[in-house]
PDB file of C-alpha atoms in Angstrom:
ATOM      1  CA  MET A 132      67.864 142.415-221.550  1.00 75.00           C
ATOM      2  CA  SER A 133      70.565 141.465-223.707  1.00 92.00           C
ATOM      3  CA  GLY A 134      73.068 138.432-221.963  1.00 97.00           C
ATOM      4  CA  LEU A 135      75.686 135.981-222.946  1.00 98.00           C
ATOM      5  CA  VAL A 136      75.138 132.903-223.784  1.00 98.00           C
ATOM      6  CA  VAL A 137      77.634 130.245-223.634  1.00 98.00           C
ATOM      7  CA  PHE A 138      77.480 126.550-225.284  1.00 98.00           C
ATOM      8  CA  ASP A 139      79.325 123.448-225.146  1.00 97.00           C
ATOM      9  CA  VAL A 140      79.443 122.049-228.269  1.00 97.00           C
ATOM     10  CA  ASP A 141      79.353 118.242-228.706  1.00 93.00           C
ATOM     11  CA  GLY A 142      75.891 116.482-227.099  1.00 92.00           C
ATOM     12  CA  THR A 143      74.558 119.834-226.384  1.00 96.00           C
ATOM     13  CA  PHE A 144      73.903 121.791-230.443  1.00 97.00           C
ATOM     14  CA  LEU A 145      75.916 119.205-232.166  1.00 95.00           C
ATOM     15  CA  ASP A 146      74.452 115.457-232.932  1.00 93.00           C
ATOM     16  CA  SER A 147      77.914 113.571-232.031  1.00 88.00           C
ATOM     17  CA  TYR A 148      77.659 110.747-229.912  1.00 85.00           C
ATOM     18  CA  THR A 149      75.863 108.326-232.163  1.00 83.00           C
ATOM     19  CA  LEU A 150      78.772 108.674-234.692  1.00 85.00           C
ATOM     20  CA  PHE A 151      80.884 107.970-231.765  1.00 85.00           C
ATOM     21  CA  GLU A 152      79.357 104.826-230.528  1.00 85.00           C
ATOM     22  CA  LYS A 153      80.213 103.359-234.192  1.00 85.00           C
ATOM     23  CA  SER A 154      83.762 105.312-233.940  1.00 86.00           C
ATOM     24  CA  ILE A 155      84.132 103.162-230.882  1.00 88.00           C
ATOM     25  CA  ARG A 156      82.348 100.033-232.284  1.00 88.00           C
ATOM     26  CA  ASP A 157      84.511  99.841-235.351  1.00 88.00           C
ATOM     27  CA  TYR A 158      87.643 101.013-233.650  1.00 89.00           C
ATOM     28  CA  SER A 159      87.314  98.092-231.099  1.00 89.00           C
ATOM     29  CA  LYS A 160      86.913  95.554-234.231  1.00 90.00           C
ATOM     30  CA  LEU A 161      89.807  96.621-235.750  1.00 89.00           C
ATOM     31  CA  ASN A 162      91.998  96.294-232.804  1.00 89.00           C
ATOM     32  CA  GLY A 163      90.420  93.593-231.203  1.00 90.00           C
ATOM     33  CA  LEU A 164      89.365  94.825-228.486  1.00 88.00           C
ATOM     34  CA  PRO A 165      85.760  93.437-226.786  1.00 87.00           C
ATOM     35  CA  GLU A 166      83.099  95.815-227.307  1.00 82.00           C
ATOM     36  CA  PRO A 167      82.661  98.604-224.386  1.00 82.00           C
ATOM     37  CA  PHE A 168      80.008  99.209-222.277  1.00 82.00           C
ATOM     38  CA  TYR A 169      78.429 102.155-223.849  1.00 82.00           C
ATOM     39  CA  GLU A 170      76.473 103.740-220.912  1.00 80.00           C
ATOM     40  CA  ALA A 171      79.349 104.066-219.340  1.00 81.00           C
ATOM     41  CA  ILE A 172      81.142 106.360-222.023  1.00 80.00           C
ATOM     42  CA  ARG A 173      78.034 108.027-222.110  1.00 79.00           C
ATOM     43  CA  HIS A 174      78.298 109.088-218.376  1.00 76.00           C
ATOM     44  CA  GLY A 175      81.899 108.925-218.016  1.00 77.00           C
ATOM     45  CA  TYR A 176      83.819 110.091-221.644  1.00 72.00           C
ATOM     46  CA  SER A 177      83.874 113.518-220.122  1.00 69.00           C
ATOM     47  CA  ASP A 178      85.904 112.241-217.206  1.00 74.00           C
ATOM     48  CA  PRO A 179      87.556 108.865-218.107  1.00 77.00           C
ATOM     49  CA  HIS A 180      90.294 108.909-215.467  1.00 76.00           C
ATOM     50  CA  SER A 181      86.953 108.563-213.309  1.00 77.00           C
ATOM     51  CA  HIS A 182      85.130 105.434-214.908  1.00 79.00           C
ATOM     52  CA  ASP A 183      85.732 101.740-215.740  1.00 83.00           C
ATOM     53  CA  PHE A 184      84.334 101.281-219.566  1.00 82.00           C
ATOM     54  CA  LYS A 185      84.727  97.059-218.994  1.00 82.00           C
ATOM     55  CA  TRP A 186      86.619  97.169-221.883  1.00 85.00           C
ATOM     56  CA  GLY A 187      88.928  94.154-221.320  1.00 82.00           C
ATOM     57  CA  VAL A 188      92.524  96.154-220.717  1.00 86.00           C
ATOM     58  CA  SER A 189      93.106  98.258-218.022  1.00 88.00           C
ATOM     59  CA  ARG A 190      91.735 101.457-217.022  1.00 87.00           C
ATOM     60  CA  GLU A 191      95.058 103.473-218.265  1.00 88.00           C
ATOM     61  CA  GLU A 192      94.908 101.858-221.448  1.00 89.00           C
ATOM     62  CA  GLN A 193      91.022 102.468-221.501  1.00 86.00           C
ATOM     63  CA  VAL A 194      91.697 105.684-221.289  1.00 88.00           C
ATOM     64  CA  ALA A 195      94.647 105.893-223.961  1.00 90.00           C
ATOM     65  CA  HIS A 196      91.865 103.966-227.115  1.00 89.00           C
ATOM     66  CA  LEU A 197      89.598 106.614-225.730  1.00 86.00           C
ATOM     67  CA  ILE A 198      91.576 109.317-226.544  1.00 87.00           C
ATOM     68  CA  THR A 199      92.703 107.870-230.090  1.00 91.00           C
ATOM     69  CA  VAL A 200      89.040 107.694-230.786  1.00 89.00           C
ATOM     70  CA  PHE A 201      88.257 111.112-229.905  1.00 86.00           C
ATOM     71  CA  ASN A 202      91.462 112.102-231.997  1.00 87.00           C
ATOM     72  CA  LEU A 203      89.536 109.718-235.243  1.00 86.00           C
ATOM     73  CA  MET A 204      86.941 111.670-235.364  1.00 86.00           C
ATOM     74  CA  ASP A 205      87.887 115.209-235.162  1.00 87.00           C
ATOM     75  CA  GLU A 206      89.941 113.649-237.913  1.00 87.00           C
ATOM     76  CA  TRP A 207      87.286 112.527-240.067  1.00 85.00           C
ATOM     77  CA  SER A 208      84.780 115.373-239.114  1.00 85.00           C
ATOM     78  CA  MET A 209      87.011 117.268-240.950  1.00 87.00           C
ATOM     79  CA  SER A 210      87.393 114.541-244.025  1.00 85.00           C
ATOM     80  CA  GLY A 211      84.190 116.380-245.748  1.00 83.00           C
ATOM     81  CA  ASP A 212      82.439 112.744-245.956  1.00 87.00           C
ATOM     82  CA  PRO A 213      78.974 113.459-244.870  1.00 88.00           C
ATOM     83  CA  ALA A 214      78.675 109.978-243.360  1.00 85.00           C
ATOM     84  CA  ARG A 215      81.730 110.875-241.460  1.00 86.00           C
ATOM     85  CA  THR A 216      80.204 114.318-239.882  1.00 91.00           C
ATOM     86  CA  PRO A 217      78.324 114.856-236.634  1.00 92.00           C
ATOM     87  CA  SER A 218      75.459 116.669-237.454  1.00 93.00           C
ATOM     88  CA  LEU A 219      73.434 119.669-235.461  1.00 96.00           C
ATOM     89  CA  PHE A 220      70.063 118.405-233.502  1.00 96.00           C
ATOM     90  CA  GLU A 221      67.476 119.813-235.052  1.00 95.00           C
ATOM     91  CA  SER A 222      66.570 123.837-234.855  1.00 96.00           C
ATOM     92  CA  VAL A 223      69.583 124.685-233.779  1.00 97.00           C
ATOM     93  CA  GLU A 224      70.232 127.368-235.891  1.00 97.00           C
ATOM     94  CA  GLU A 225      66.728 128.956-235.996  1.00 97.00           C
ATOM     95  CA  VAL A 226      67.751 128.795-232.418  1.00 98.00           C
ATOM     96  CA  LEU A 227      70.526 130.543-232.927  1.00 98.00           C
ATOM     97  CA  LEU A 228      69.819 133.145-234.983  1.00 98.00           C
ATOM     98  CA  THR A 229      66.532 133.842-232.435  1.00 98.00           C
ATOM     99  CA  LEU A 230      68.900 134.260-229.268  1.00 98.00           C
ATOM    100  CA  LYS A 231      71.019 136.912-231.586  1.00 97.00           C
ATOM    101  CA  ASP A 232      67.293 138.900-232.858  1.00 96.00           C
ATOM    102  CA  ASN A 233      66.589 138.746-228.917  1.00 96.00           C
ATOM    103  CA  GLY A 234      70.227 140.757-228.978  1.00 97.00           C
ATOM    104  CA  HIS A 235      71.809 138.241-226.642  1.00 98.00           C
ATOM    105  CA  THR A 236      75.563 137.672-227.555  1.00 98.00           C
ATOM    106  CA  LEU A 237      76.841 133.402-228.105  1.00 98.00           C
ATOM    107  CA  ALA A 238      80.149 131.816-227.348  1.00 98.00           C
ATOM    108  CA  ILE A 239      81.600 128.449-226.808  1.00 98.00           C
ATOM    109  CA  VAL A 240      83.675 126.823-224.500  1.00 98.00           C
ATOM    110  CA  THR A 241      84.167 122.976-225.371  1.00 96.00           C
ATOM    111  CA  SER A 242      87.035 120.571-225.077  1.00 91.00           C
ATOM    112  CA  LYS A 243      87.500 120.258-228.376  1.00 92.00           C
ATOM    113  CA  PRO A 244      90.254 121.264-230.271  1.00 94.00           C
ATOM    114  CA  GLU A 245      90.163 124.020-232.097  1.00 96.00           C
ATOM    115  CA  ALA A 246      90.344 122.992-235.754  1.00 95.00           C
ATOM    116  CA  PRO A 247      87.613 120.563-236.067  1.00 94.00           C
ATOM    117  CA  LEU A 248      85.434 122.761-234.167  1.00 96.00           C
ATOM    118  CA  LEU A 249      85.897 125.801-236.776  1.00 96.00           C
ATOM    119  CA  HIS A 250      86.008 123.385-239.421  1.00 95.00           C
ATOM    120  CA  LEU A 251      82.071 121.649-238.247  1.00 95.00           C
ATOM    121  CA  LEU A 252      81.331 125.256-237.238  1.00 97.00           C
ATOM    122  CA  GLU A 253      81.843 127.146-241.088  1.00 96.00           C
ATOM    123  CA  TYR A 254      80.426 123.590-242.345  1.00 94.00           C
ATOM    124  CA  HIS A 255      76.873 123.865-240.779  1.00 96.00           C
ATOM    125  CA  LYS A 256      76.961 127.778-241.614  1.00 96.00           C
ATOM    126  CA  ILE A 257      76.859 129.245-238.273  1.00 97.00           C
ATOM    127  CA  LYS A 258      80.091 130.231-237.247  1.00 97.00           C
ATOM    128  CA  ASN A 259      78.924 133.979-237.798  1.00 96.00           C
ATOM    129  CA  VAL A 260      76.728 133.658-235.000  1.00 98.00           C
ATOM    130  CA  PHE A 261      79.558 133.462-232.424  1.00 98.00           C
ATOM    131  CA  SER A 262      81.309 136.141-231.328  1.00 98.00           C
ATOM    132  CA  ALA A 263      83.702 134.367-228.988  1.00 98.00           C
ATOM    133  CA  HIS A 264      85.007 130.523-228.816  1.00 98.00           C
ATOM    134  CA  ARG A 265      87.399 128.541-225.844  1.00 97.00           C
ATOM    135  CA  THR A 266      88.712 125.158-227.277  1.00 96.00           C
ATOM    136  CA  TRP A 267      90.855 122.579-225.806  1.00 92.00           C
ATOM    137  CA  ASP A 268      94.136 124.598-227.209  1.00 94.00           C
ATOM    138  CA  ASP A 269      93.384 127.300-224.663  1.00 93.00           C
ATOM    139  CA  ILE A 270      94.837 125.336-222.088  1.00 88.00           C
ATOM    140  CA  ALA A 271      98.202 125.566-223.580  1.00 85.00           C
ATOM    141  CA  ARG A 272      97.842 128.777-225.387  1.00 90.00           C
ATOM    142  CA  ARG A 273      96.248 130.684-222.725  1.00 88.00           C
ATOM    143  CA  LYS A 274      96.801 128.376-219.553  1.00 89.00           C
ATOM    144  CA  GLU A 275      93.453 127.957-218.932  1.00 91.00           C
ATOM    145  CA  LYS A 276      92.019 125.172-217.307  1.00 92.00           C
ATOM    146  CA  GLU A 277      90.315 122.790-218.133  1.00 89.00           C
ATOM    147  CA  LYS A 278      86.272 122.597-217.588  1.00 92.00           C
ATOM    148  CA  PRO A 279      85.081 121.758-215.326  1.00 92.00           C
ATOM    149  CA  GLU A 280      87.603 124.591-213.356  1.00 95.00           C
ATOM    150  CA  PRO A 281      85.791 128.191-214.714  1.00 97.00           C
ATOM    151  CA  ASP A 282      89.008 129.435-216.722  1.00 97.00           C
ATOM    152  CA  MET A 283      87.675 129.052-219.957  1.00 97.00           C
ATOM    153  CA  LEU A 284      84.099 130.133-219.287  1.00 98.00           C
ATOM    154  CA  ILE A 285      85.420 133.925-217.473  1.00 98.00           C
ATOM    155  CA  SER A 286      87.816 134.000-219.864  1.00 97.00           C
ATOM    156  CA  VAL A 287      84.962 134.588-222.848  1.00 98.00           C
ATOM    157  CA  MET A 288      83.045 136.522-220.277  1.00 98.00           C
ATOM    158  CA  LYS A 289      85.900 139.198-219.909  1.00 98.00           C
ATOM    159  CA  GLU A 290      86.439 138.802-223.203  1.00 98.00           C
ATOM    160  CA  LEU A 291      82.608 140.202-224.076  1.00 98.00           C
ATOM    161  CA  ASN A 292      82.267 142.334-221.063  1.00 98.00           C
ATOM    162  CA  PHE A 293      79.631 140.258-218.998  1.00 98.00           C
ATOM    163  CA  LYS A 294      79.029 139.505-216.168  1.00 98.00           C
ATOM    164  CA  PRO A 295      78.095 136.183-214.211  1.00 98.00           C
ATOM    165  CA  ASP A 296      74.778 137.305-213.531  1.00 97.00           C
ATOM    166  CA  ARG A 297      74.158 137.817-217.338  1.00 98.00           C
ATOM    167  CA  THR A 298      75.683 134.488-218.437  1.00 98.00           C
ATOM    168  CA  VAL A 299      73.965 131.880-219.371  1.00 98.00           C
ATOM    169  CA  MET A 300      76.356 128.481-219.490  1.00 98.00           C
ATOM    170  CA  VAL A 301      74.130 125.632-221.805  1.00 98.00           C
ATOM    171  CA  GLY A 302      75.788 122.353-222.182  1.00 96.00           C
ATOM    172  CA  ASP A 303      75.036 118.577-221.911  1.00 94.00           C
ATOM    173  CA  THR A 304      77.460 117.254-219.107  1.00 92.00           C
ATOM    174  CA  THR A 305      77.793 117.752-214.858  1.00 92.00           C
ATOM    175  CA  MET A 306      81.080 119.376-216.453  1.00 93.00           C
ATOM    176  CA  ASP A 307      79.577 122.074-218.251  1.00 96.00           C
ATOM    177  CA  VAL A 308      77.426 122.518-214.927  1.00 96.00           C
ATOM    178  CA  ARG A 309      79.525 122.475-212.794  1.00 96.00           C
ATOM    179  CA  MET A 310      82.208 124.895-214.781  1.00 97.00           C
ATOM    180  CA  GLY A 311      78.813 127.810-214.696  1.00 98.00           C
ATOM    181  CA  ARG A 312      78.704 126.969-210.835  1.00 97.00           C
ATOM    182  CA  ALA A 313      81.831 127.896-210.247  1.00 98.00           C
ATOM    183  CA  ALA A 314      82.003 130.355-212.578  1.00 98.00           C
ATOM    184  CA  ASN A 315      78.382 132.115-211.117  1.00 98.00           C
ATOM    185  CA  THR A 316      77.193 131.846-214.076  1.00 98.00           C
ATOM    186  CA  HIS A 317      73.550 130.284-214.614  1.00 98.00           C
ATOM    187  CA  LYS A 318      72.956 126.859-215.712  1.00 98.00           C
ATOM    188  CA  ILE A 319      70.749 124.921-218.264  1.00 98.00           C
ATOM    189  CA  GLY A 320      71.354 121.758-219.079  1.00 97.00           C
ATOM    190  CA  VAL A 321      70.039 119.642-221.751  1.00 97.00           C
ATOM    191  CA  ALA A 322      69.250 116.129-221.121  1.00 92.00           C
ATOM    192  CA  TRP A 323      69.027 115.154-225.023  1.00 92.00           C
ATOM    193  CA  GLY A 324      73.502 114.929-224.507  1.00 87.00           C
ATOM    194  CA  MET A 325      75.324 112.299-222.421  1.00 86.00           C
ATOM    195  CA  HIS A 326      74.367 113.454-219.027  1.00 89.00           C
ATOM    196  CA  PRO A 327      70.899 112.497-217.619  1.00 86.00           C
ATOM    197  CA  VAL A 328      68.647 115.468-215.665  1.00 91.00           C
ATOM    198  CA  LEU A 329      69.496 113.733-212.272  1.00 91.00           C
ATOM    199  CA  HIS A 330      73.586 113.607-212.930  1.00 89.00           C
ATOM    200  CA  LEU A 331      72.650 117.232-214.264  1.00 93.00           C
ATOM    201  CA  GLU A 332      70.922 118.773-211.367  1.00 94.00           C
ATOM    202  CA  ASP A 333      72.727 117.072-209.037  1.00 93.00           C
ATOM    203  CA  ALA A 334      76.128 118.844-210.540  1.00 92.00           C
ATOM    204  CA  GLY A 335      73.736 121.761-209.845  1.00 93.00           C
ATOM    205  CA  ALA A 336      71.878 123.272-213.253  1.00 94.00           C
ATOM    206  CA  HIS A 337      68.040 124.802-212.122  1.00 86.00           C
ATOM    207  CA  HIS A 338      67.146 124.534-215.437  1.00 95.00           C
ATOM    208  CA  ILE A 339      66.107 121.450-217.249  1.00 96.00           C
ATOM    209  CA  VAL A 340      65.692 121.897-220.888  1.00 96.00           C
ATOM    210  CA  ASP A 341      64.680 118.035-221.796  1.00 90.00           C
ATOM    211  CA  THR A 342      62.123 118.179-224.406  1.00 88.00           C
ATOM    212  CA  HIS A 343      63.708 120.511-227.640  1.00 94.00           C
ATOM    213  CA  PHE A 344      66.503 122.624-228.305  1.00 96.00           C
ATOM    214  CA  ARG A 345      63.580 124.802-229.272  1.00 96.00           C
ATOM    215  CA  ASN A 346      62.907 125.285-225.450  1.00 97.00           C
ATOM    216  CA  ILE A 347      66.483 126.823-224.684  1.00 98.00           C
ATOM    217  CA  VAL A 348      65.043 130.272-225.876  1.00 97.00           C
ATOM    218  CA  PRO A 349      62.075 130.546-223.654  1.00 97.00           C
ATOM    219  CA  ALA A 350      64.839 129.085-220.922  1.00 97.00           C
ATOM    220  CA  VAL A 351      66.746 131.602-221.777  1.00 97.00           C
ATOM    221  CA  LYS A 352      64.100 134.401-221.657  1.00 96.00           C
ATOM    222  CA  LYS A 353      62.881 133.041-218.375  1.00 95.00           C
ATOM    223  CA  ILE A 354      66.693 133.654-217.039  1.00 96.00           C
ATOM    224  CA  LEU A 355      67.309 136.893-218.260  1.00 94.00           C
ATOM    225  CA  GLY A 356      64.296 138.681-218.958  1.00 85.00           C
TER     226      GLY A 356
END
């Protein structure tokens, strides 16, 4: 039977962390900041108010610097410069097309702003495989709450007419998993992104893909049949 497969973006199918870490390193040097503790950023960037990145400034300033780097990354990713454009993980296009060929509907729920998301989907020629998306802009546009609240995921399910038991949320962070849990969907955690397997399992991911993006296909098949 067909279902809805909803993807997070950064760290899930877009390999953005390597460029993100380089951006933080360059930004820190430019602004006279010590290098932060990158492992803390990897685990805590999706919930920065709850983490200390040991950046040599106050917690409030750390969050402000992190947001600035996020915005710079978005600007650079729309520049057309391949060196500043995050790449797809291996086999992403193949997997997305296979899921579509298997009859599934694909969508996106991300905290990334809409403009850089759409640019990157066009850049990597995968925009047309997705039937809907929710982004940071929908927090204001639709008054939907940010992850891990279920608002954006529930909104996508309603738009595409899918029930939670026929929906799979795929993501690399505990925020993605907790959102799926709050929306009562199935949850697949991928282990090549920001958060390790133990954190994903503790958040409620009962299905883990930890080897290759291609293994999302059999994982979805196991869940949805």
